Amino acid sequence: MKSFNRSIAILGAGKARAVALVLSTMIAVMSGTCAMAQGSGPEIRVALSAGLDVLDPTRSTNGADFVIYTQVYETLLDLDPKTGELVPKLATSFRLKSPTVWEFKLRRGVKFHDGTPFTSADVKYSIERVLDPATSSPHLAQLASVKEVRAINELTVEIETKTPDPLLPRRMQPVGGAGRVFIVPKMYFEAGTKQEVSDKPVGTGPYKLGEWRKGQSLTLLRNEDYWGKKPDGAKGTFTFITENATRVNALLSGEVDVIQRLPIPDVPRVEGSASAKIIASSAGVVHTLLLDSRKPPFDDLNTRKAFAHALNMNNVIGNLLGKYGRVLPVPLGPTVTQLDKSIAPYKYDRNLAKELLGNKAPLELSTYTSDGRYVADRDIYQAVNAQLSANGFKVKPQTLEWGRFVSLMQSRSAGPFYVVGWDFSEGDASKMNSFLKSSSAFSVTNDPAYDKLVDAAAAEMDEAKRTELWKTAQKLVHEKYYVAAVWQADAIYGFSKKMNFQGTVGEVLDLSKVTVAP
């Protein structure tokens, strides 16, 4: 370098400046190349609408948790958003060896974030952990068909079911929330406590945990040793802003790049912004207003009917969601294969509601409500509670932090009625089991007739017969008023104009699919 500087001095001032400029440019380019090689890249700042609870994919289906742990953990298969077909992920192929045995061939060369090789032992452990009653997994009900998991060799797994299960491979992809199997590292999870593996998740995914400051923020760092395509963002920083206006202001001021659940009244503000834009998907979550039929007062059919007919949901959803929402007849997404289109939503009939209640009115109900977890949830709760109060019920609502609310749901103590959303992006009716099958941690019913129908549907390999069984189950649920109201809201994100994202699959915010403009 000293001899190079001496050569510049000999050239004279003009030529020296030119050579110096070339040199400085080369050094800058080389420095940039080195920085990129060390994992540089843009930071993507995301504001979630609810806080985190448990970052253990075996023990949580909380939407905010799901956003984080799906960046860290992966599944055997993936779902093509355009075709709905299953495609390889941690498994390179799968096949039905016999009516009750599925075989999965695993990807070679994959490592967990701690450097441990991914093998069939991890798959076996991950599934058996869901099936272990001591885990209290919310995914258990949808894996109840599994009889045994066998690690044939390091890269081959067989899953044997008690009866034929045509949907087992659908449990091995990430879309749809409850019932998914994410692969966790056996050695790491066996060595740590439940709290330790939740606080410091280790997976095979494109991002790994940087820092979790509970109640404040969480940072993900790009996994530079990832087996697949590396994402644009080198870092993802997640903050938790439950208040709608504050979340929107953070986007418009440039504090964050992405916000979940853009409030509908704020859509015009974002559309008119020079720095932000809207990305929306009609395949948002299906909201269910569940009635706990196992306990008074909703163990009585007439009380459930009165509750449902006291609500004018077309009025509520039409006024509060407009073109971004729709009332549904049964708790299934519109794209579910087995949807019974002959069923209509419950009609508003205040006279019938009061007649059914009789001398019980006013019937007092204490309930918990969310605020900011779902699109317009506070406003919808207020409108629903006002209609109930005008039609024979006296409601005492109390806002509760979402993580605590989910814990109460899972322990079946969330109150006589509440709203919870479900992702039906996998396109199958079996998601109803998450909240209606007796064995599910989130169930609000104990109906042997429903259980018998869905068990038969789960074992039916003939798709036409399976569809008929599910249509019968839908009619039963509708006639027994286990779900008082159902609606779907579009998934609406606010995004910086510097970033792009295809919001095609429910409310899945996949950080690795966010691309950043040069």
Coordinates of C-alpha atoms in Angstrom, one line a residue:
M1 CA 0.0 0.0 0.0
K2 CA 2.9 2.3 0.7
S3 CA 4.4 1.8 -2.8
F4 CA 0.9 2.4 -4.3
N5 CA 0.7 5.8 -2.4
R6 CA 4.2 6.7 -3.7
S7 CA 3.1 6.0 -7.3
I8 CA 0.1 8.3 -6.9
A9 CA 2.4 11.1 -5.7
I10 CA 4.5 10.7 -8.9
L11 CA 1.4 11.0 -11.2
G12 CA 0.6 14.6 -10.3
A13 CA -2.4 16.2 -8.6
G14 CA -5.1 15.6 -11.3
K15 CA -4.2 12.0 -12.1
A16 CA -3.6 11.3 -8.4
R17 CA -7.2 12.4 -7.5
A18 CA -8.6 10.2 -10.3
V19 CA -6.7 7.1 -9.1
A20 CA -7.6 7.9 -5.5
L21 CA -11.3 8.0 -6.5
V22 CA -11.0 4.6 -8.3
L23 CA -9.2 3.2 -5.2
S24 CA -11.8 4.5 -2.8
T25 CA -14.6 3.1 -4.9
M26 CA -12.9 -0.3 -5.0
I27 CA -12.4 -0.3 -1.3
A28 CA -16.1 0.6 -0.7
V29 CA -17.3 -2.2 -3.0
M30 CA -15.0 -4.7 -1.4
S31 CA -16.1 -3.6 2.0
G32 CA -19.7 -4.0 1.0
T33 CA -19.1 -7.4 -0.4
C34 CA -17.4 -8.5 2.8
A35 CA -20.4 -7.1 4.9
M36 CA -22.9 -9.0 2.7
A37 CA -20.8 -12.2 3.2
Q38 CA -21.0 -11.7 6.9
G39 CA -24.9 -11.6 6.8
S40 CA -25.7 -7.9 6.3
G41 CA -29.0 -6.8 4.9
P42 CA -32.1 -4.9 5.8
E43 CA -34.0 -5.0 9.1
I44 CA -37.7 -5.6 8.9
R45 CA -39.6 -4.0 11.8
V46 CA -43.0 -5.5 12.6
A47 CA -45.7 -4.4 15.0
L48 CA -47.9 -7.2 16.1
S49 CA -51.4 -6.6 17.5
A50 CA -50.9 -8.9 20.5
G51 CA -48.1 -10.1 22.8
L52 CA -46.4 -13.4 22.9
D53 CA -47.3 -16.3 25.2
V54 CA -45.4 -19.5 24.5
L55 CA -42.8 -20.0 21.7
D56 CA -43.1 -23.8 21.8
P57 CA -45.0 -25.0 18.7
T58 CA -46.1 -28.1 20.5
R59 CA -47.9 -26.2 23.2
S60 CA -49.3 -23.0 21.4
T61 CA -51.6 -22.0 18.6
N62 CA -51.7 -18.4 19.7
G63 CA -51.6 -16.2 16.6
A64 CA -48.8 -14.0 17.8
D65 CA -46.7 -17.0 18.9
F66 CA -47.4 -18.6 15.5
V67 CA -46.0 -15.6 13.6
I68 CA -42.7 -16.0 15.5
Y69 CA -42.2 -19.7 15.8
T70 CA -43.0 -20.4 12.2
Q71 CA -39.9 -18.4 11.3
V72 CA -37.8 -20.6 13.6
Y73 CA -39.4 -24.0 13.2
E74 CA -40.3 -26.0 10.0
T75 CA -42.7 -28.8 9.0
L76 CA -42.1 -31.9 6.9
L77 CA -44.3 -30.5 4.1
D78 CA -45.4 -27.1 2.7
L79 CA -48.6 -25.9 1.0
D80 CA -48.4 -24.3 -2.4
P81 CA -50.6 -21.2 -2.1
K82 CA -51.6 -21.2 -5.8
T83 CA -52.6 -24.9 -6.1
G84 CA -53.3 -26.0 -2.5
E85 CA -51.1 -29.0 -3.1
L86 CA -48.6 -30.4 -0.7
V87 CA -44.9 -29.9 -1.6
P88 CA -41.6 -30.9 0.0
K89 CA -40.0 -29.1 2.9
L90 CA -38.0 -31.0 5.5
A91 CA -39.3 -34.2 3.8
T92 CA -38.4 -34.7 0.2
S93 CA -41.3 -37.1 -0.5
F94 CA -44.1 -39.0 1.1
R95 CA -46.3 -41.9 0.2
L96 CA -49.1 -44.2 1.5
K97 CA -47.4 -47.6 2.0
S98 CA -50.6 -49.3 3.2
P99 CA -54.1 -48.1 4.3
T100 CA -52.7 -47.1 7.7
V101 CA -49.0 -46.4 7.1
W102 CA -47.5 -43.2 5.7
E103 CA -43.8 -43.1 4.8
F104 CA -41.8 -39.8 4.7
K105 CA -38.3 -39.5 3.2
L106 CA -36.3 -36.7 4.9
R107 CA -34.0 -34.0 3.5
R108 CA -30.3 -34.7 3.9
G109 CA -27.9 -32.1 5.3
V110 CA -30.3 -30.0 7.4
K111 CA -29.1 -28.7 10.7
F112 CA -30.8 -27.1 13.7
H113 CA -29.7 -23.7 14.8
D114 CA -27.4 -25.3 17.5
G115 CA -25.6 -27.3 14.8
T116 CA -27.3 -30.6 15.6
P117 CA -28.2 -32.7 12.5
F118 CA -31.9 -33.1 11.7
T119 CA -32.8 -36.8 11.6
S120 CA -35.8 -39.1 11.9
A121 CA -35.4 -39.2 15.7
D122 CA -36.4 -35.6 15.8
V123 CA -39.6 -36.2 13.7
K124 CA -40.5 -39.2 15.9
Y125 CA -40.0 -37.1 19.1
S126 CA -41.9 -34.1 17.8
I127 CA -45.0 -36.1 17.0
E128 CA -44.9 -38.2 20.2
R129 CA -44.5 -35.0 22.2
V130 CA -47.9 -33.8 20.8
L131 CA -49.5 -37.1 21.7
D132 CA -48.1 -37.1 25.2
P133 CA -51.0 -36.1 27.5
A134 CA -48.5 -34.4 29.9
T135 CA -47.7 -31.9 27.2
S136 CA -51.4 -30.7 27.0
S137 CA -50.9 -29.9 23.3
P138 CA -53.7 -28.1 21.5
H139 CA -52.8 -30.1 18.5
L140 CA -53.6 -33.4 20.1
A141 CA -57.2 -33.8 18.8
Q142 CA -56.2 -33.6 15.2
L143 CA -53.4 -36.2 15.6
A144 CA -55.5 -38.7 17.7
S145 CA -55.4 -41.2 14.8
V146 CA -51.7 -41.8 15.2
K147 CA -50.8 -45.2 16.6
E148 CA -47.1 -45.3 16.3
V149 CA -44.1 -43.4 14.8
R150 CA -41.1 -45.4 13.6
A151 CA -37.7 -44.1 12.7
I152 CA -36.7 -46.7 10.1
N153 CA -33.3 -45.1 9.5
E154 CA -31.8 -41.6 9.9
L155 CA -33.8 -40.2 6.9
T156 CA -36.9 -42.4 6.8
V157 CA -40.0 -42.1 9.1
E158 CA -43.1 -44.2 9.1
I159 CA -46.3 -43.0 10.8
E160 CA -48.9 -45.7 11.5
T161 CA -52.5 -44.7 12.2
K162 CA -55.2 -46.6 14.1
T163 CA -57.5 -46.3 11.1
P164 CA -57.0 -44.9 7.6
D165 CA -56.3 -41.2 7.9
P166 CA -56.3 -39.4 4.5
L167 CA -55.5 -36.1 6.2
L168 CA -52.3 -37.0 8.0
P169 CA -50.0 -35.3 5.5
R170 CA -52.0 -32.1 5.9
R171 CA -50.9 -32.0 9.5
M172 CA -47.3 -31.9 8.3
Q173 CA -47.6 -28.5 6.7
P174 CA -47.6 -25.1 8.5
V175 CA -50.8 -23.5 7.3
G176 CA -54.0 -23.6 9.4
G177 CA -52.9 -23.2 13.0
A178 CA -54.1 -26.0 15.3
G179 CA -53.1 -29.5 14.3
R180 CA -49.8 -28.7 12.7
V181 CA -46.6 -30.6 13.5
F182 CA -43.4 -28.5 13.7
I183 CA -40.2 -30.4 14.1
V184 CA -38.2 -29.6 17.3
P185 CA -34.8 -31.0 18.2
K186 CA -35.0 -34.0 20.4
M187 CA -31.7 -33.6 22.3
Y188 CA -32.3 -29.9 23.0
F189 CA -35.9 -30.3 24.2
E190 CA -35.1 -33.4 26.4
A191 CA -32.2 -31.5 28.1
G192 CA -34.3 -28.3 28.8
T193 CA -37.4 -27.5 30.8
K194 CA -40.6 -26.4 29.2
Q195 CA -39.8 -22.8 30.1
E196 CA -36.3 -23.0 28.8
V197 CA -37.2 -24.4 25.3
S198 CA -40.0 -21.9 25.0
D199 CA -37.8 -18.9 26.0
K200 CA -35.0 -20.0 23.7
P201 CA -36.5 -21.8 20.7
V202 CA -34.1 -23.8 18.4
G203 CA -35.3 -25.0 15.0
T204 CA -34.2 -25.5 11.4
G205 CA -35.9 -22.4 10.0
P206 CA -34.6 -19.4 8.0
Y207 CA -34.5 -17.3 11.1
K208 CA -33.1 -17.9 14.6
L209 CA -33.8 -16.2 17.9
G210 CA -31.7 -13.1 18.6
E211 CA -33.2 -11.6 21.8
W212 CA -36.5 -11.8 23.5
R213 CA -37.2 -8.9 25.8
K214 CA -40.5 -10.1 27.2
G215 CA -43.4 -7.6 27.0
Q216 CA -41.3 -5.3 24.8
S217 CA -39.7 -6.8 21.7
L218 CA -38.3 -9.9 20.0
T219 CA -35.5 -10.0 17.5
L220 CA -34.9 -12.7 14.9
L221 CA -31.7 -13.1 13.0
R222 CA -31.3 -14.6 9.5
N223 CA -30.0 -18.2 9.7
E224 CA -26.9 -17.9 7.5
D225 CA -26.5 -21.7 7.5
Y226 CA -30.1 -22.3 6.3
W227 CA -30.5 -25.2 3.9
G228 CA -32.9 -23.4 1.6
K229 CA -33.2 -20.0 0.0
K230 CA -32.1 -17.3 2.4
P231 CA -34.6 -14.4 3.0
D232 CA -34.0 -10.8 2.1
G233 CA -34.2 -9.5 5.7
A234 CA -31.1 -10.1 7.8
K235 CA -33.0 -9.1 10.9
G236 CA -36.7 -9.1 12.1
T237 CA -37.6 -6.9 15.0
F238 CA -41.1 -7.5 16.5
T239 CA -42.8 -5.1 18.9
F240 CA -46.2 -5.4 20.4
I241 CA -48.7 -2.5 19.9
T242 CA -52.2 -3.6 20.9
E243 CA -53.7 -0.1 20.5
N244 CA -54.9 0.3 16.9
A245 CA -54.3 4.0 16.5
T246 CA -50.8 3.8 17.9
R247 CA -50.0 0.9 15.6
V248 CA -51.1 2.8 12.5
N249 CA -49.2 5.9 13.6
A250 CA -46.0 3.8 14.0
L251 CA -46.4 2.7 10.4
L252 CA -47.1 6.2 9.0
S253 CA -44.2 7.7 11.0
G254 CA -41.7 5.1 9.8
E255 CA -41.1 3.6 13.2
V256 CA -42.1 0.2 11.8
D257 CA -42.3 -1.3 8.3
V258 CA -45.2 -3.7 8.8
I259 CA -48.3 -3.8 11.0
Q260 CA -50.9 -6.5 11.5
R261 CA -54.6 -6.0 11.5
L262 CA -54.9 -2.5 10.0
P263 CA -58.1 -1.1 11.4
I264 CA -60.7 -0.5 8.6
P265 CA -61.3 3.2 9.6
D266 CA -57.6 3.8 9.0
V267 CA -57.5 2.3 5.5
P268 CA -58.0 5.7 3.7
R269 CA -55.1 7.2 5.8
V270 CA -52.7 4.5 4.7
E271 CA -54.0 4.5 1.1
G272 CA -53.2 8.2 0.9
S273 CA -49.8 7.9 2.5
A274 CA -46.6 8.6 0.5
S275 CA -44.7 5.9 2.5
A276 CA -47.2 3.1 3.2
K277 CA -49.6 0.8 1.4
I278 CA -52.2 -1.9 2.1
I279 CA -51.8 -5.6 1.4
A280 CA -55.0 -7.5 2.0
S281 CA -56.2 -11.1 1.6
S282 CA -59.8 -12.3 1.6
A283 CA -58.6 -15.6 3.2
G284 CA -58.5 -14.1 6.7
V285 CA -59.4 -15.9 9.9
V286 CA -62.9 -17.2 10.5
H287 CA -64.3 -15.7 13.8
T288 CA -66.4 -17.9 15.9
L289 CA -68.6 -16.7 18.8
L290 CA -68.5 -19.9 20.9
L291 CA -71.0 -20.8 23.6
D292 CA -69.8 -23.2 26.3
S293 CA -72.5 -25.8 26.2
R294 CA -71.0 -27.9 29.0
K295 CA -72.0 -25.4 31.7
P296 CA -74.9 -23.2 32.7
P297 CA -76.5 -21.2 31.2
F298 CA -75.6 -22.6 27.7
D299 CA -76.0 -26.2 28.6
D300 CA -79.7 -25.4 27.7
L301 CA -80.5 -25.5 24.0
N302 CA -83.2 -22.8 24.2
T303 CA -80.8 -20.4 25.9
R304 CA -78.3 -20.9 23.1
K305 CA -81.0 -20.4 20.5
A306 CA -82.1 -17.2 22.3
F307 CA -78.6 -15.9 22.3
A308 CA -78.0 -16.5 18.6
H309 CA -81.3 -15.0 17.5
A310 CA -80.8 -11.9 19.6
L311 CA -77.9 -10.9 17.3
N312 CA -78.2 -9.1 14.0
M313 CA -74.7 -10.0 12.7
N314 CA -75.4 -8.7 9.1
N315 CA -75.9 -5.3 10.7
V316 CA -72.8 -5.6 12.9
I317 CA -70.4 -6.9 10.2
G318 CA -71.9 -4.8 7.4
N319 CA -71.4 -1.6 9.4
L320 CA -68.0 -2.3 11.0
L321 CA -66.2 -4.4 8.3
G322 CA -68.0 -3.3 5.1
K323 CA -66.4 -4.9 2.0
Y324 CA -63.6 -6.4 4.2
G325 CA -65.9 -8.8 6.0
R326 CA -68.8 -11.3 5.5
V327 CA -71.2 -13.3 7.7
L328 CA -70.9 -17.1 7.4
P329 CA -73.5 -19.8 8.0
V330 CA -71.2 -22.4 9.7
P331 CA -67.8 -22.2 11.4
L332 CA -65.9 -23.1 8.2
G333 CA -64.0 -21.0 5.7
P334 CA -65.7 -20.4 2.3
T335 CA -62.9 -22.4 0.5
V336 CA -63.3 -25.5 2.6
T337 CA -64.0 -28.6 0.4
Q338 CA -66.8 -30.0 2.5
L339 CA -68.7 -26.8 3.1
D340 CA -72.5 -27.3 3.1
K341 CA -73.8 -24.4 1.1
S342 CA -77.4 -25.2 1.9
I343 CA -77.1 -24.0 5.5
A344 CA -78.0 -20.3 6.1
P345 CA -76.8 -18.0 8.9
Y346 CA -79.1 -17.6 11.9
K347 CA -81.8 -14.9 11.4
Y348 CA -82.2 -12.0 13.8
D349 CA -85.4 -12.5 15.7
R350 CA -85.6 -10.5 18.9
N351 CA -89.2 -11.7 19.7
L352 CA -88.1 -15.3 19.4
A353 CA -85.1 -14.6 21.6
K354 CA -87.2 -13.1 24.4
E355 CA -89.8 -15.9 24.1
L356 CA -87.2 -18.6 24.5
L357 CA -85.7 -16.9 27.5
G358 CA -89.0 -16.5 29.2
N359 CA -88.7 -15.7 32.9
K360 CA -84.9 -16.1 32.8
A361 CA -84.5 -12.6 31.3
P362 CA -82.5 -10.6 32.0
L363 CA -79.9 -13.4 32.0
E364 CA -76.6 -12.1 33.5
L365 CA -73.3 -13.1 31.7
S366 CA -69.8 -12.2 32.6
T367 CA -67.3 -12.5 29.7
Y368 CA -63.8 -11.6 28.6
T369 CA -63.1 -9.7 25.4
S370 CA -60.0 -9.0 23.3
D371 CA -58.9 -5.6 22.1
G372 CA -56.8 -5.4 19.0
R373 CA -56.3 -9.2 18.5
Y374 CA -58.7 -9.3 15.6
V375 CA -60.0 -6.8 13.0
A376 CA -62.4 -4.4 14.8
D377 CA -62.8 -6.9 17.7
R378 CA -63.4 -4.2 20.3
D379 CA -66.1 -2.5 18.2
I380 CA -67.7 -5.9 17.3
Y381 CA -67.8 -6.9 21.0
Q382 CA -69.4 -3.6 21.9
A383 CA -72.1 -3.9 19.2
V384 CA -72.8 -7.6 20.1
N385 CA -73.1 -6.8 23.8
A386 CA -75.4 -3.9 23.1
Q387 CA -77.7 -6.1 21.0
L388 CA -77.7 -8.8 23.7
S389 CA -78.5 -6.2 26.4
A390 CA -81.5 -5.0 24.4
N391 CA -82.8 -8.5 23.9
G392 CA -82.9 -10.3 27.3
F393 CA -79.3 -10.5 28.4
K394 CA -77.2 -8.5 30.8
V395 CA -73.5 -8.6 29.8
K396 CA -70.6 -7.7 32.0
P397 CA -67.5 -7.6 29.7
Q398 CA -63.9 -7.4 30.8
T399 CA -60.9 -6.8 28.5
L400 CA -58.2 -9.3 29.0
E401 CA -54.6 -9.5 27.7
W402 CA -54.6 -12.0 24.8
G403 CA -52.0 -14.5 26.1
R404 CA -53.9 -14.8 29.4
F405 CA -57.2 -15.1 27.4
V406 CA -55.7 -18.0 25.4
S407 CA -54.6 -19.8 28.5
L408 CA -58.2 -19.6 29.9
M409 CA -59.6 -21.0 26.6
Q410 CA -57.2 -23.9 26.7
S411 CA -58.1 -24.6 30.3
R412 CA -61.8 -24.4 29.3
S413 CA -62.5 -21.5 31.7
A414 CA -62.7 -18.5 29.4
G415 CA -66.4 -17.8 30.2
P416 CA -69.8 -18.6 28.9
F417 CA -69.1 -17.1 25.5
Y418 CA -66.2 -15.5 23.7
V419 CA -64.8 -14.9 20.2
V420 CA -61.8 -16.8 18.8
G421 CA -60.5 -16.9 15.2
W422 CA -59.5 -20.0 13.2
D423 CA -57.4 -20.3 10.1
F424 CA -59.0 -22.6 7.5
S425 CA -56.4 -22.1 4.8
E426 CA -55.7 -25.8 4.7
G427 CA -59.2 -26.1 3.1
D428 CA -60.6 -28.9 5.3
A429 CA -63.5 -29.1 7.7
S430 CA -61.6 -31.0 10.3
K431 CA -60.5 -27.7 11.8
M432 CA -63.9 -27.6 13.6
N433 CA -62.6 -30.4 15.9
S434 CA -60.3 -27.8 17.5
F435 CA -63.2 -26.2 19.2
L436 CA -66.0 -28.7 19.1
K437 CA -64.5 -32.2 19.6
S438 CA -64.7 -33.3 23.2
S439 CA -61.1 -34.3 23.4
S440 CA -59.7 -30.9 22.2
A441 CA -58.1 -28.6 24.8
F442 CA -60.2 -25.7 23.3
S443 CA -63.5 -27.5 23.0
V444 CA -66.7 -25.9 24.2
T445 CA -68.8 -29.0 23.8
N446 CA -69.2 -32.6 24.9
D447 CA -71.4 -34.2 22.2
P448 CA -70.9 -37.9 21.6
A449 CA -73.0 -37.7 18.3
Y450 CA -70.6 -35.0 16.9
D451 CA -67.5 -37.0 18.0
K452 CA -68.8 -40.2 16.4
L453 CA -69.5 -38.4 13.1
V454 CA -66.1 -36.7 12.8
D455 CA -64.3 -39.9 13.9
A456 CA -66.0 -41.7 11.0
A457 CA -65.1 -38.8 8.6
A458 CA -61.4 -38.9 9.8
A459 CA -61.1 -42.6 8.8
E460 CA -63.0 -42.4 5.5
M461 CA -60.7 -42.6 2.4
D462 CA -63.5 -42.0 -0.1
E463 CA -63.7 -38.2 -0.4
A464 CA -67.4 -38.1 -1.4
K465 CA -68.4 -40.2 1.6
R466 CA -66.2 -38.1 3.8
T467 CA -67.8 -34.9 2.6
E468 CA -71.3 -36.2 3.4
L469 CA -70.2 -37.1 6.9
W470 CA -68.9 -33.6 7.4
K471 CA -72.1 -32.0 6.0
T472 CA -74.1 -34.1 8.5
A473 CA -71.7 -32.8 11.3
Q474 CA -72.3 -29.2 10.1
K475 CA -76.1 -29.6 10.3
L476 CA -75.8 -31.0 13.8
V477 CA -73.6 -28.1 15.0
H478 CA -76.1 -25.6 13.4
E479 CA -79.2 -27.2 14.9
K480 CA -77.6 -27.4 18.3
Y481 CA -76.4 -23.8 18.3
Y482 CA -72.9 -24.5 19.6
V483 CA -71.6 -21.5 17.7
A484 CA -73.8 -18.4 17.9
A485 CA -72.3 -16.4 15.1
V486 CA -69.6 -16.8 12.4
W487 CA -67.9 -14.1 10.3
Q488 CA -64.7 -13.7 8.3
A489 CA -62.6 -10.6 8.1
D490 CA -60.0 -10.0 5.4
A491 CA -56.4 -10.1 6.6
I492 CA -55.3 -6.5 6.2
Y493 CA -51.7 -5.4 6.6
G494 CA -50.0 -2.0 6.5
F495 CA -46.7 -2.2 4.7
S496 CA -43.9 0.2 3.9
K497 CA -43.8 0.9 0.2
K498 CA -40.2 -0.3 0.3
M499 CA -41.4 -3.8 0.9
N500 CA -43.5 -6.4 -0.9
F501 CA -45.4 -9.4 0.4
Q502 CA -47.9 -11.8 -1.1
G503 CA -50.7 -12.1 1.5
T504 CA -52.3 -15.2 -0.1
V505 CA -52.6 -17.7 2.8
G506 CA -54.8 -16.6 5.7
E507 CA -53.1 -14.4 8.2
V508 CA -49.7 -16.0 7.9
L509 CA -47.0 -13.3 8.1
D510 CA -44.0 -15.2 6.8
L511 CA -41.0 -12.9 7.3
S512 CA -38.9 -15.0 4.8
K513 CA -41.4 -14.1 2.1
V514 CA -41.1 -10.3 2.6
T515 CA -38.9 -8.8 -0.1
V516 CA -37.2 -5.5 0.1
A517 CA -36.7 -3.0 -2.7
P518 CA -33.1 -2.2 -3.6

